[in-house]
Tab-separated table of C-alpha atoms in Angstrom:
chain	number	residue	atom	x	y	z
S	1	MET	CA	26.626	-30.576	185.366
S	2	ASN	CA	29.732	-31.968	183.578
S	3	GLY	CA	27.978	-31.771	180.227
S	4	ASN	CA	26.983	-28.120	180.821
S	5	LEU	CA	30.580	-27.198	181.197
S	6	ILE	CA	30.979	-27.315	177.454
S	7	LEU	CA	29.441	-23.756	177.631
S	8	LEU	CA	32.685	-22.510	179.219
S	9	VAL	CA	34.851	-23.807	176.335
S	10	PRO	CA	34.018	-21.196	173.635
S	11	VAL	CA	34.257	-18.488	176.349
S	12	PHE	CA	37.652	-19.385	177.805
S	13	LEU	CA	39.343	-21.031	174.881
S	14	PRO	CA	40.141	-17.784	173.011
S	15	VAL	CA	40.893	-15.944	176.188
S	16	ILE	CA	43.450	-18.528	177.365
S	17	ALA	CA	44.945	-18.656	173.845
S	18	GLY	CA	45.244	-14.842	173.808
S	19	LEU	CA	47.027	-14.909	177.205
S	20	LEU	CA	49.556	-17.535	175.830
S	21	LEU	CA	50.445	-15.132	173.044
S	22	ALA	CA	51.487	-12.519	175.656
S	23	PHE	CA	54.627	-14.531	176.457
S	24	PRO	CA	57.348	-13.705	173.779
S	25	LYS	CA	58.882	-17.200	173.894
S	26	ILE	CA	55.613	-18.788	172.628
S	27	PHE	CA	55.334	-18.568	168.862
S	28	PRO	CA	58.212	-16.061	168.229
S	29	ASP	CA	57.528	-16.020	164.503
S	30	ARG	CA	54.781	-13.531	163.625
S	31	LYS	CA	53.293	-15.687	160.763
S	32	THR	CA	53.060	-18.658	163.031
S	33	ARG	CA	51.285	-16.525	165.622
S	34	TRP	CA	48.695	-15.356	163.099
S	35	TRP	CA	48.020	-18.819	161.972
S	36	PHE	CA	47.635	-19.891	165.508
S	37	VAL	CA	45.128	-17.048	166.061
S	38	SER	CA	43.160	-18.291	162.950
S	39	ALA	CA	43.239	-21.919	164.206
S	40	VAL	CA	41.821	-20.751	167.544
S	41	CYS	CA	39.096	-18.812	165.738
S	42	ALA	CA	38.198	-21.856	163.637
S	43	ALA	CA	37.983	-24.038	166.803
S	44	GLU	CA	35.855	-21.282	168.435
S	45	LEU	CA	33.409	-21.371	165.490
S	46	ILE	CA	32.949	-25.118	165.869
S	47	MET	CA	32.629	-24.871	169.689
S	48	VAL	CA	29.941	-22.068	169.554
S	49	PHE	CA	27.626	-24.290	167.441
S	50	CYS	CA	28.325	-27.420	169.570
S	51	ALA	CA	27.687	-25.538	172.841
S	52	ALA	CA	24.703	-23.470	171.707
S	53	GLY	CA	22.894	-26.293	169.998
S	54	GLY	CA	23.022	-28.782	172.816
S	55	GLY	CA	20.317	-27.288	175.167
S	56	TYR	CA	22.861	-26.753	177.947
S	57	GLU	CA	22.451	-24.472	180.924
S	58	LEU	CA	25.115	-23.439	183.430
S	59	THR	CA	24.819	-21.246	186.612
S	60	LEU	CA	28.093	-19.574	187.246
S	61	ALA	CA	27.047	-17.934	190.555
S	62	ARG	CA	23.843	-17.191	192.444
S	63	PHE	CA	23.307	-14.187	194.690
S	64	ASN	CA	19.709	-14.711	195.625
S	65	ASP	CA	16.489	-16.193	194.203
S	66	ARG	CA	16.346	-13.496	191.483
S	67	LEU	CA	19.985	-12.654	190.649
S	68	ALA	CA	22.481	-15.031	189.175
S	69	PHE	CA	25.130	-15.394	186.443
S	70	VAL	CA	23.695	-17.823	184.001
S	71	PHE	CA	24.631	-19.250	180.614
S	72	ARG	CA	21.520	-20.479	178.722
S	73	PRO	CA	22.105	-20.249	174.909
S	74	ASP	CA	19.189	-20.522	172.546
S	75	LYS	CA	18.789	-20.178	168.744
S	76	LEU	CA	19.187	-16.404	169.001
S	77	SER	CA	22.451	-16.979	170.831
S	78	MET	CA	23.615	-19.320	168.066
S	79	LEU	CA	22.691	-16.771	165.346
S	80	PHE	CA	24.573	-13.785	166.918
S	81	GLY	CA	27.422	-15.764	168.434
S	82	GLY	CA	28.026	-18.030	165.460
S	83	LEU	CA	27.937	-15.059	163.125
S	84	ALA	CA	30.496	-13.235	165.263
S	85	ALA	CA	32.822	-16.277	165.457
S	86	PHE	CA	32.550	-16.801	161.672
S	87	MET	CA	33.633	-13.156	161.013
S	88	TRP	CA	36.467	-13.314	163.537
S	89	LEU	CA	37.976	-16.359	161.686
S	90	TRP	CA	38.053	-14.466	158.341
S	91	ALA	CA	39.296	-11.245	159.935
S	92	SER	CA	42.185	-13.200	161.519
S	93	ILE	CA	43.155	-14.701	158.122
S	94	PHE	CA	43.050	-11.244	156.520
S	95	SER	CA	45.158	-9.684	159.357
S	96	GLU	CA	48.387	-11.645	158.717
S	97	LYS	CA	49.324	-9.638	155.580
S	98	TYR	CA	47.501	-6.467	156.710
S	99	PHE	CA	49.636	-5.649	159.718
S	100	HIS	CA	53.112	-4.323	159.131
S	101	GLY	CA	54.602	-5.273	162.431
S	102	GLY	CA	54.764	-3.435	165.762
S	103	ASP	CA	53.395	-4.773	169.000
S	104	GLU	CA	51.023	-7.258	167.325
S	105	ARG	CA	50.986	-9.544	170.337
S	106	VAL	CA	48.808	-7.075	172.261
S	107	TYR	CA	46.458	-6.841	169.370
S	108	GLN	CA	46.320	-10.625	168.984
S	109	CYS	CA	45.645	-11.099	172.773
S	110	PHE	CA	42.704	-8.711	172.804
S	111	PHE	CA	41.492	-9.854	169.344
S	112	LEU	CA	41.111	-13.419	170.711
S	113	ALA	CA	39.792	-12.457	174.161
S	114	SER	CA	37.195	-10.227	172.701
S	115	ILE	CA	35.437	-13.038	170.830
S	116	GLY	CA	35.339	-15.116	173.959
S	117	VAL	CA	33.646	-12.268	175.762
S	118	ILE	CA	31.191	-11.663	172.864
S	119	VAL	CA	30.251	-15.320	172.850
S	120	ALA	CA	29.654	-15.121	176.615
S	121	LEU	CA	27.361	-12.108	175.979
S	122	CYS	CA	25.446	-14.112	173.415
S	123	PHE	CA	25.127	-17.111	175.698
S	124	SER	CA	23.851	-15.126	178.730
S	125	GLY	CA	20.620	-16.280	180.231
S	126	ASN	CA	19.578	-13.113	181.934
S	127	LEU	CA	20.172	-9.335	181.905
S	128	VAL	CA	22.708	-9.449	184.711
S	129	THR	CA	25.093	-11.830	182.993
S	130	MET	CA	24.557	-10.098	179.697
S	131	TYR	CA	25.326	-6.657	181.098
S	132	MET	CA	28.566	-7.809	182.750
S	133	PHE	CA	29.955	-9.264	179.451
S	134	TYR	CA	28.608	-6.267	177.503
S	135	GLU	CA	30.856	-4.028	179.559
S	136	LEU	CA	33.755	-6.437	179.271
S	137	MET	CA	33.207	-6.368	175.457
S	138	THR	CA	33.735	-2.613	175.570
S	139	LEU	CA	36.922	-2.997	177.554
S	140	PHE	CA	38.322	-5.765	175.410
S	141	MET	CA	37.559	-3.979	172.134
S	142	LEU	CA	39.068	-0.727	173.283
S	143	PRO	CA	42.717	-1.757	172.644
S	144	LEU	CA	41.792	-2.689	169.076
S	145	VAL	CA	40.364	0.752	168.452
S	146	VAL	CA	43.450	2.627	169.804
S	147	TRP	CA	45.981	0.161	168.433
S	148	GLU	CA	47.681	2.817	166.283
S	149	ARG	CA	48.247	4.978	169.289
S	150	THR	CA	47.986	8.215	167.361
S	151	LYS	CA	46.273	11.266	168.749
S	152	GLU	CA	43.179	10.568	166.626
S	153	ALA	CA	43.135	6.925	167.782
S	154	ILE	CA	43.255	7.960	171.441
S	155	HIS	CA	40.441	10.468	170.829
S	156	ALA	CA	38.429	7.674	169.068
S	157	GLY	CA	39.034	5.352	172.082
S	158	TYR	CA	37.643	7.980	174.405
S	159	SER	CA	34.570	8.359	172.214
S	160	PHE	CA	34.077	4.578	171.903
S	161	PHE	CA	34.433	4.129	175.673
S	162	PHE	CA	32.328	6.973	176.891
S	163	TYR	CA	29.469	6.488	174.421
S	164	SER	CA	29.371	2.818	175.397
S	165	ILE	CA	29.506	3.549	179.150
S	166	ALA	CA	26.886	6.246	178.893
S	167	GLY	CA	24.557	3.941	176.911
S	168	ALA	CA	25.092	1.099	179.234
S	169	PHE	CA	24.314	3.269	182.266
S	170	LEU	CA	20.948	4.255	180.707
S	171	GLY	CA	20.231	0.565	180.130
S	172	LEU	CA	21.246	-0.359	183.664
S	173	SER	CA	18.836	2.162	184.999
S	174	GLY	CA	16.092	0.275	183.191
S	175	PHE	CA	17.229	-2.967	184.734
S	176	PHE	CA	16.799	-1.381	188.262
S	177	ILE	CA	13.302	-0.407	187.339
S	178	PHE	CA	12.455	-3.954	186.153
S	179	TYR	CA	13.965	-5.458	189.309
S	180	SER	CA	12.155	-3.028	191.627
S	181	CYS	CA	8.879	-3.818	189.951
S	182	GLY	CA	9.270	-7.497	190.471
S	183	ILE	CA	9.984	-8.347	186.879
S	184	SER	CA	12.259	-11.354	186.358
S	185	LEU	CA	15.519	-10.617	184.640
S	186	GLU	CA	15.655	-14.151	183.037
S	187	PHE	CA	15.214	-14.375	179.301
S	188	VAL	CA	11.981	-16.126	178.426
S	189	ALA	CA	10.619	-16.001	174.872
S	190	GLY	CA	7.490	-13.825	174.922
S	191	GLY	CA	8.551	-11.856	177.966
S	192	HIS	CA	7.258	-11.646	181.518
S	193	ILE	CA	4.979	-8.592	181.866
S	194	THR	CA	1.458	-9.616	182.417
S	195	ALA	CA	-1.667	-7.515	182.117
S	196	GLU	CA	-1.767	-7.147	185.918
S	197	MET	CA	1.888	-5.983	186.085
S	198	ALA	CA	1.202	-3.521	183.310
S	199	ARG	CA	-1.827	-2.125	185.213
S	200	ASP	CA	0.092	-1.694	188.430
S	201	ASN	CA	3.477	-0.280	187.065
S	202	GLY	CA	2.922	0.268	183.421
S	203	GLY	CA	4.433	3.749	183.221
S	204	LEU	CA	7.658	2.772	184.990
S	205	LEU	CA	8.051	-0.473	182.975
S	206	LEU	CA	7.634	1.438	179.764
S	207	LEU	CA	10.311	3.885	180.855
S	208	ALA	CA	12.586	0.957	181.610
S	209	CYS	CA	12.096	-0.353	178.076
S	210	LEU	CA	12.821	3.053	176.491
S	211	LEU	CA	15.945	3.469	178.617
S	212	GLY	CA	17.182	0.061	177.460
S	213	ILE	CA	16.418	0.853	173.823
S	214	VAL	CA	18.102	4.216	173.775
S	215	GLY	CA	20.925	3.073	175.980
S	216	PHE	CA	21.913	-0.058	174.087
S	217	GLY	CA	21.087	1.526	170.793
S	218	SER	CA	24.376	3.476	171.340
S	219	LYS	CA	26.393	0.384	170.519
S	220	ALA	CA	24.090	-0.185	167.472
S	221	GLY	CA	24.836	3.284	166.297
S	222	MET	CA	21.285	4.662	166.752
S	223	PHE	CA	20.611	8.336	167.031
S	224	PRO	CA	21.353	10.159	169.321
S	225	LEU	CA	24.228	8.040	170.656
S	226	HIS	CA	25.799	7.126	167.361
S	227	GLY	CA	28.731	9.513	167.446
S	228	TRP	CA	31.392	6.935	168.293
S	229	LEU	CA	31.162	5.070	164.955
S	230	PRO	CA	32.403	7.706	162.460
S	231	VAL	CA	35.181	8.574	164.946
S	232	ALA	CA	36.403	5.066	165.786
S	233	HIS	CA	36.221	3.381	162.416
S	234	PRO	CA	38.626	5.565	160.366
S	235	VAL	CA	41.464	5.157	162.860
S	236	ALA	CA	41.081	1.486	163.878
S	237	PRO	CA	42.848	-1.144	161.829
S	238	ALA	CA	40.634	-2.343	158.996
S	239	PRO	CA	39.974	-5.879	160.505
S	240	ALA	CA	38.907	-4.284	163.725
S	241	SER	CA	36.723	-1.675	161.893
S	242	ALA	CA	35.078	-4.593	159.980
S	243	LEU	CA	34.187	-6.418	163.321
S	244	LEU	CA	33.092	-3.277	165.030
S	245	SER	CA	30.729	-2.479	162.160
S	246	GLY	CA	29.574	-5.981	161.234
S	247	ASN	CA	29.400	-7.554	164.625
S	248	VAL	CA	30.018	-5.391	167.702
S	249	THR	CA	27.121	-3.102	166.654
S	250	LYS	CA	24.946	-6.275	166.564
S	251	MET	CA	25.439	-6.716	170.277
S	252	GLY	CA	23.470	-3.608	170.836
S	253	VAL	CA	20.801	-5.044	168.580
S	254	LEU	CA	20.775	-8.272	170.530
S	255	PHE	CA	20.464	-6.468	173.853
S	256	ILE	CA	17.456	-4.535	172.555
S	257	MET	CA	15.860	-7.746	171.334
S	258	ARG	CA	16.335	-9.371	174.713
S	259	ILE	CA	14.650	-6.489	176.448
S	260	ILE	CA	11.639	-6.169	174.133
S	261	TYR	CA	11.080	-9.792	173.177
S	262	TYR	CA	12.431	-11.714	176.159
S	263	ILE	CA	11.798	-9.514	179.226
S	264	ALA	CA	8.946	-7.149	178.529
S	265	GLY	CA	7.084	-8.915	175.743
S	266	VAL	CA	5.738	-7.584	172.387
S	267	ASP	CA	2.184	-7.237	173.650
S	268	PHE	CA	3.269	-4.911	176.436
S	269	VAL	CA	5.366	-2.556	174.258
S	270	ARG	CA	3.305	-2.609	170.933
S	271	GLY	CA	1.108	0.474	170.487
S	272	THR	CA	2.803	2.552	173.174
S	273	TYR	CA	4.850	5.742	173.026
S	274	VAL	CA	7.938	3.492	173.429
S	275	GLN	CA	7.289	1.705	170.125
S	276	TYR	CA	6.525	5.015	168.304
S	277	THR	CA	9.709	6.684	169.701
S	278	PHE	CA	11.737	3.657	168.728
S	279	ILE	CA	10.373	3.750	165.125
S	280	VAL	CA	10.991	7.516	164.795
S	281	LEU	CA	14.652	7.203	166.025
S	282	THR	CA	15.346	4.295	163.656
S	283	LEU	CA	13.877	6.009	160.603
S	284	LEU	CA	15.696	9.213	161.435
S	285	THR	CA	19.015	7.278	161.820
S	286	ILE	CA	18.493	5.430	158.512
S	287	LEU	CA	18.033	8.709	156.639
S	288	MET	CA	20.607	10.689	158.460
S	289	GLY	CA	23.359	7.994	158.103
S	290	SER	CA	22.692	7.613	154.373
S	291	VAL	CA	22.773	11.295	153.677
S	292	ILE	CA	25.947	12.053	155.536
S	293	ALA	CA	27.688	8.968	154.045
S	294	SER	CA	26.913	10.273	150.537
S	295	ARG	CA	28.752	13.585	151.387
S	296	GLU	CA	31.749	12.020	153.214
S	297	GLN	CA	34.996	11.574	151.228
S	298	LEU	CA	37.105	9.679	153.790
S	299	LEU	CA	36.483	6.074	152.727
S	300	LYS	CA	36.310	4.398	156.094
S	301	ARG	CA	34.253	7.165	157.607
S	302	ARG	CA	31.832	6.880	154.646
S	303	LEU	CA	31.488	3.182	155.574
S	304	ALA	CA	30.950	4.071	159.186
S	305	TYR	CA	28.064	6.368	158.447
S	306	SER	CA	26.704	3.563	156.192
S	307	THR	CA	26.814	1.315	159.244
S	308	VAL	CA	24.872	3.930	161.205
S	309	SER	CA	22.202	3.746	158.539
S	310	GLN	CA	22.205	-0.041	157.779
S	311	VAL	CA	22.136	-1.249	161.442
S	312	SER	CA	19.035	0.823	161.975
S	313	TYR	CA	17.351	-1.077	159.248
S	314	VAL	CA	17.548	-3.960	161.738
S	315	LEU	CA	16.310	-1.857	164.617
S	316	PHE	CA	13.396	-0.557	162.388
S	317	GLY	CA	12.273	-4.151	161.749
S	318	LEU	CA	12.382	-4.878	165.502
S	319	ALA	CA	10.540	-1.733	166.328
S	320	LEU	CA	7.614	-2.753	164.014
S	321	MET	CA	7.080	-5.789	166.155
S	322	ASN	CA	5.498	-8.159	163.654
S	323	PRO	CA	6.816	-11.369	162.197
S	324	ALA	CA	7.448	-10.162	158.666
S	325	ALA	CA	9.481	-7.147	159.941
S	326	MET	CA	11.390	-9.343	162.422
S	327	LEU	CA	12.317	-11.754	159.654
S	328	GLY	CA	13.677	-8.923	157.601
S	329	ALA	CA	15.571	-7.563	160.644
S	330	LEU	CA	17.187	-10.935	161.491
S	331	PHE	CA	18.011	-11.458	157.852
S	332	HIS	CA	19.664	-8.047	157.683
S	333	VAL	CA	21.718	-8.898	160.843
S	334	VAL	CA	23.462	-11.608	158.765
S	335	PHE	CA	23.437	-9.901	155.368
S	336	HIS	CA	24.721	-6.552	156.581
S	337	SER	CA	27.525	-8.315	158.555
S	338	VAL	CA	28.553	-10.179	155.460
S	339	ALA	CA	28.577	-7.147	153.242
S	340	LYS	CA	30.010	-4.613	155.646
S	341	ASN	CA	32.867	-6.872	156.744
S	342	THR	CA	33.743	-7.279	153.108
S	343	LEU	CA	33.613	-3.490	152.491
S	344	PHE	CA	35.962	-2.707	155.380
S	345	LEU	CA	38.337	-5.486	154.479
S	346	SER	CA	38.355	-4.135	150.900
S	347	ALA	CA	39.041	-0.657	152.199
S	348	GLY	CA	41.860	-2.077	154.333
S	349	ALA	CA	43.397	-3.883	151.350
S	350	ILE	CA	43.260	-0.611	149.302
S	351	ILE	CA	44.826	1.509	152.132
S	352	HIS	CA	47.519	-1.245	152.800
S	353	GLN	CA	48.536	-1.448	149.147
S	354	THR	CA	48.096	2.118	147.954
S	355	GLY	CA	47.829	4.389	150.967
S	356	ILE	CA	44.771	6.018	149.592
S	357	THR	CA	42.238	6.838	152.237
S	358	ARG	CA	39.772	9.055	150.352
S	359	ALA	CA	36.983	7.926	148.044
S	360	ASP	CA	37.685	10.770	145.684
S	361	GLY	CA	41.262	9.377	145.153
S	362	LEU	CA	40.215	5.968	143.984
S	363	LYS	CA	39.972	6.788	140.280
S	364	GLY	CA	41.295	3.819	138.294
S	365	ILE	CA	41.578	1.641	141.463
S	366	GLY	CA	39.677	-1.181	139.645
S	367	LYS	CA	42.482	-1.439	137.131
S	368	ARG	CA	45.095	-1.483	139.966
S	369	MET	CA	43.327	-4.035	142.243
S	370	PRO	CA	40.593	-5.621	140.103
S	371	LYS	CA	39.849	-8.579	142.308
S	372	THR	CA	39.430	-6.419	145.415
S	373	ILE	CA	37.210	-3.896	143.757
S	374	ALA	CA	35.145	-6.649	142.009
S	375	MET	CA	34.255	-8.022	145.462
S	376	PHE	CA	33.714	-4.501	146.770
S	377	THR	CA	31.233	-4.089	143.914
S	378	VAL	CA	29.303	-7.375	144.641
S	379	VAL	CA	28.710	-6.415	148.346
S	380	SER	CA	27.888	-2.819	147.388
S	381	LEU	CA	25.137	-4.103	145.156
S	382	THR	CA	24.022	-6.232	148.158
S	383	LEU	CA	23.728	-3.299	150.439
S	384	VAL	CA	21.785	-1.361	147.833
S	385	GLY	CA	19.319	-4.280	147.662
S	386	ILE	CA	19.768	-5.393	144.035
S	387	PRO	CA	18.369	-8.903	143.456
S	388	PRO	CA	19.490	-11.661	143.537
S	389	THR	CA	21.794	-10.459	146.310
S	390	SER	CA	20.845	-11.232	149.866
S	391	ALA	CA	19.980	-7.818	151.254
S	392	PHE	CA	17.128	-7.477	148.665
S	393	LEU	CA	15.287	-10.137	150.674
S	394	SER	CA	15.851	-8.426	154.052
S	395	LYS	CA	14.717	-5.095	152.670
S	396	TRP	CA	11.699	-6.782	151.038
S	397	TYR	CA	10.497	-8.227	154.329
S	398	LEU	CA	11.181	-4.954	156.160
S	399	ALA	CA	8.989	-3.088	153.684
S	400	GLU	CA	6.334	-5.786	154.029
S	401	GLY	CA	6.489	-5.513	157.788
S	402	ALA	CA	5.949	-1.767	157.574
S	403	LEU	CA	3.012	-2.131	155.153
S	404	VAL	CA	1.195	-4.585	157.444
S	405	SER	CA	2.124	-2.854	160.666
S	406	GLY	CA	-1.295	-1.118	160.997
S	407	ILE	CA	0.542	2.162	161.890
S	408	PRO	CA	-0.857	4.674	159.329
S	409	ALA	CA	2.135	6.956	158.848
S	410	VAL	CA	4.748	4.182	159.116
S	411	SER	CA	2.962	1.950	156.512
S	412	TYR	CA	3.974	4.292	153.741
S	413	LEU	CA	6.723	6.406	155.310
S	414	GLY	CA	8.815	3.393	156.315
S	415	PRO	CA	8.998	1.880	152.794
S	416	ALA	CA	9.632	5.316	151.307
S	417	ILE	CA	12.637	6.000	153.624
S	418	LEU	CA	13.979	2.533	152.912
S	419	LEU	CA	13.823	3.329	149.201
S	420	ILE	CA	15.443	6.777	149.630
S	421	SER	CA	18.153	5.237	151.737
S	422	ALA	CA	18.868	2.578	149.059
S	423	ILE	CA	19.287	5.368	146.472
S	424	PHE	CA	21.775	7.148	148.712
S	425	THR	CA	23.531	3.818	149.326
S	426	ALA	CA	23.957	3.459	145.543
S	427	ALA	CA	25.187	7.045	145.353
S	428	TYR	CA	28.013	6.621	147.912
S	429	LEU	CA	29.137	3.034	147.045
S	430	LEU	CA	28.705	2.440	143.320
S	431	PRO	CA	30.592	5.496	142.005
S	432	ILE	CA	33.756	3.954	143.587
S	433	SER	CA	33.327	0.878	141.364
S	434	VAL	CA	32.356	2.882	138.245
S	435	SER	CA	35.229	5.282	138.461
S	436	GLY	CA	37.540	2.409	139.487
S	437	PHE	CA	36.869	0.354	136.410
S	438	LEU	CA	35.861	3.140	134.019
S	439	PRO	CA	38.009	6.021	135.134
S	440	GLY	CA	37.950	7.955	131.888
S	441	ILE	CA	40.916	10.034	130.551
S	442	ASN	CA	40.961	13.836	130.106
S	443	GLU	CA	41.862	15.176	126.648
S	444	GLY	CA	45.555	14.830	126.131
S	445	GLU	CA	46.052	12.816	129.224
S	446	GLN	CA	47.707	9.398	129.246
S	447	VAL	CA	47.560	7.281	132.281
S	448	ILE	CA	49.228	3.980	132.995
S	449	TYR	CA	47.727	2.006	135.822
S	450	HIS	CA	50.181	-0.179	137.597
S	451	ARG	CA	48.709	-3.379	139.076
S	452	GLU	CA	49.061	-3.641	142.851
S	453	LYS	CA	49.873	-6.996	144.432
S	454	GLU	CA	46.682	-8.650	145.888
S	455	TYR	CA	47.587	-11.142	148.510
S	456	LYS	CA	45.684	-14.415	148.533
S	457	SER	CA	45.202	-14.355	152.303
S	458	MET	CA	43.524	-11.016	151.909
S	459	LEU	CA	41.435	-11.982	148.913
S	460	LEU	CA	40.162	-15.233	150.384
S	461	PRO	CA	38.048	-13.739	153.278
S	462	MET	CA	36.552	-11.166	150.891
S	463	ALA	CA	35.803	-13.859	148.270
S	464	VAL	CA	34.072	-16.142	150.817
S	465	LEU	CA	31.918	-13.280	152.125
S	466	SER	CA	31.096	-11.978	148.649
S	467	VAL	CA	29.944	-15.494	147.649
S	468	ALA	CA	27.871	-15.637	150.819
S	469	ALA	CA	26.299	-12.297	149.981
S	470	VAL	CA	24.910	-13.749	146.702
S	471	TYR	CA	24.297	-17.278	147.927
S	472	PHE	CA	21.838	-16.236	150.757
S	473	GLY	CA	19.919	-14.239	148.150
S	474	ILE	CA	19.455	-17.266	145.899
S	475	PHE	CA	19.182	-19.972	148.471
S	476	PRO	CA	17.682	-18.437	151.608
S	477	ASN	CA	15.543	-21.339	152.834
S	478	GLY	CA	17.914	-22.818	155.285
S	479	LEU	CA	18.478	-19.492	157.091
S	480	MET	CA	14.781	-18.738	156.807
S	481	HIS	CA	13.737	-21.884	158.622
S	482	PHE	CA	16.296	-21.206	161.378
S	483	VAL	CA	15.146	-17.587	161.821
S	484	ASP	CA	11.466	-18.521	161.665
S	485	ALA	CA	11.953	-20.731	164.657
S	486	ILE	CA	13.113	-17.725	166.614
S	487	ILE	CA	10.252	-15.594	165.409
S	488	GLN	CA	7.584	-18.143	166.261
S	489	SER	CA	8.885	-18.406	169.830
S	490	VAL	CA	8.308	-14.755	170.631
S	491	PHE	CA	4.980	-14.018	168.874
């Protein structure tokens, strides 16, 4: 039992550290507070891997033979939890120069507490535990969304909250169906539903799966419950926007994975109306997000619609329910997080230094902030899928998964939509880099571009993530072996 208590450390360490910052006499200097936050995030990253890789299990409370609060991390927990902790670390380093002052202690408290809650969500061993921390994640991230306290920020907070609650309510309805039909809520690779269970309650169980997919798809930005992303991202501070886009959306992905692959089972869902509905929603979201992003001029909202599209790449791979597609999906979980965190941090650096918020106002920005825009360009090429960057691999395996899916329309429509989306991605990201470095000058016009200061603590996170975006494209074997172990366990 004592060894299993290590699972509580990455959950409570950041929460307790956040509470300490609420006292004004502790770390009165703001720079010291931010480096304390970064130190806690670094310790959190180490503890996540130590706890998740040790084969530990901890029952927090038991209500009856079928209901309990349980931590039981596995490799999937390590992937999602470790990725979140990694991004929280770099966002904390970026934040010290980004924030101009104000009531930063409140932001810092919830910033730290939210990663503890997200790690608890990832470590959950059943649907009950995961649902509790999923709701807590919404509550703990809400102050980060509304931190500016403007009218737009408050409206965004309402959208974020109500979309999340509505989606979670749909998912909870599915849990009740699982429970009433005698399905265990514990996560087991391959799922619980047998042929006999499917014969007796197949219709209800499929409905439960669909409710869970649509409900928790809200956090992942899947149509029709995607509306909170383009509202929340433009008003949230850039580090919070980065984490919302790159990591919080992935918690919806994780929940859907748990329902399909660890509760119901692939064999039960594959070939049913639930799978086909899931595929249609993901492809629609991919196309819709890309098209709207290409028409949007507000930079952070453009990136938000890009997230709507790109996270549904992951969901599309999960919906195909074959090993190749799942490999592409889990790859894209990592690669999209790396790229999109960098894009939002780059946008934050631009806004911080210049005050420019619109994409059509960034002419010549590459001459003013060359290092920032260079890294923006690297991860833009990644999201487009240009080799040897990492997202080329994830999109390759997603396309392969569609081709071997055995679903006639999807086998050609899926790759076609992925290709169309990649073209739109290039259309809404690369012109920023082109006009930034090669702005052109009208006849008779003379323009002098003044270099903006680019802070090292802002550049470092973007540099690390940009290198990662290329590194995983050239040396993917380590990550591939890790992800393959997850895939083999559920097929």
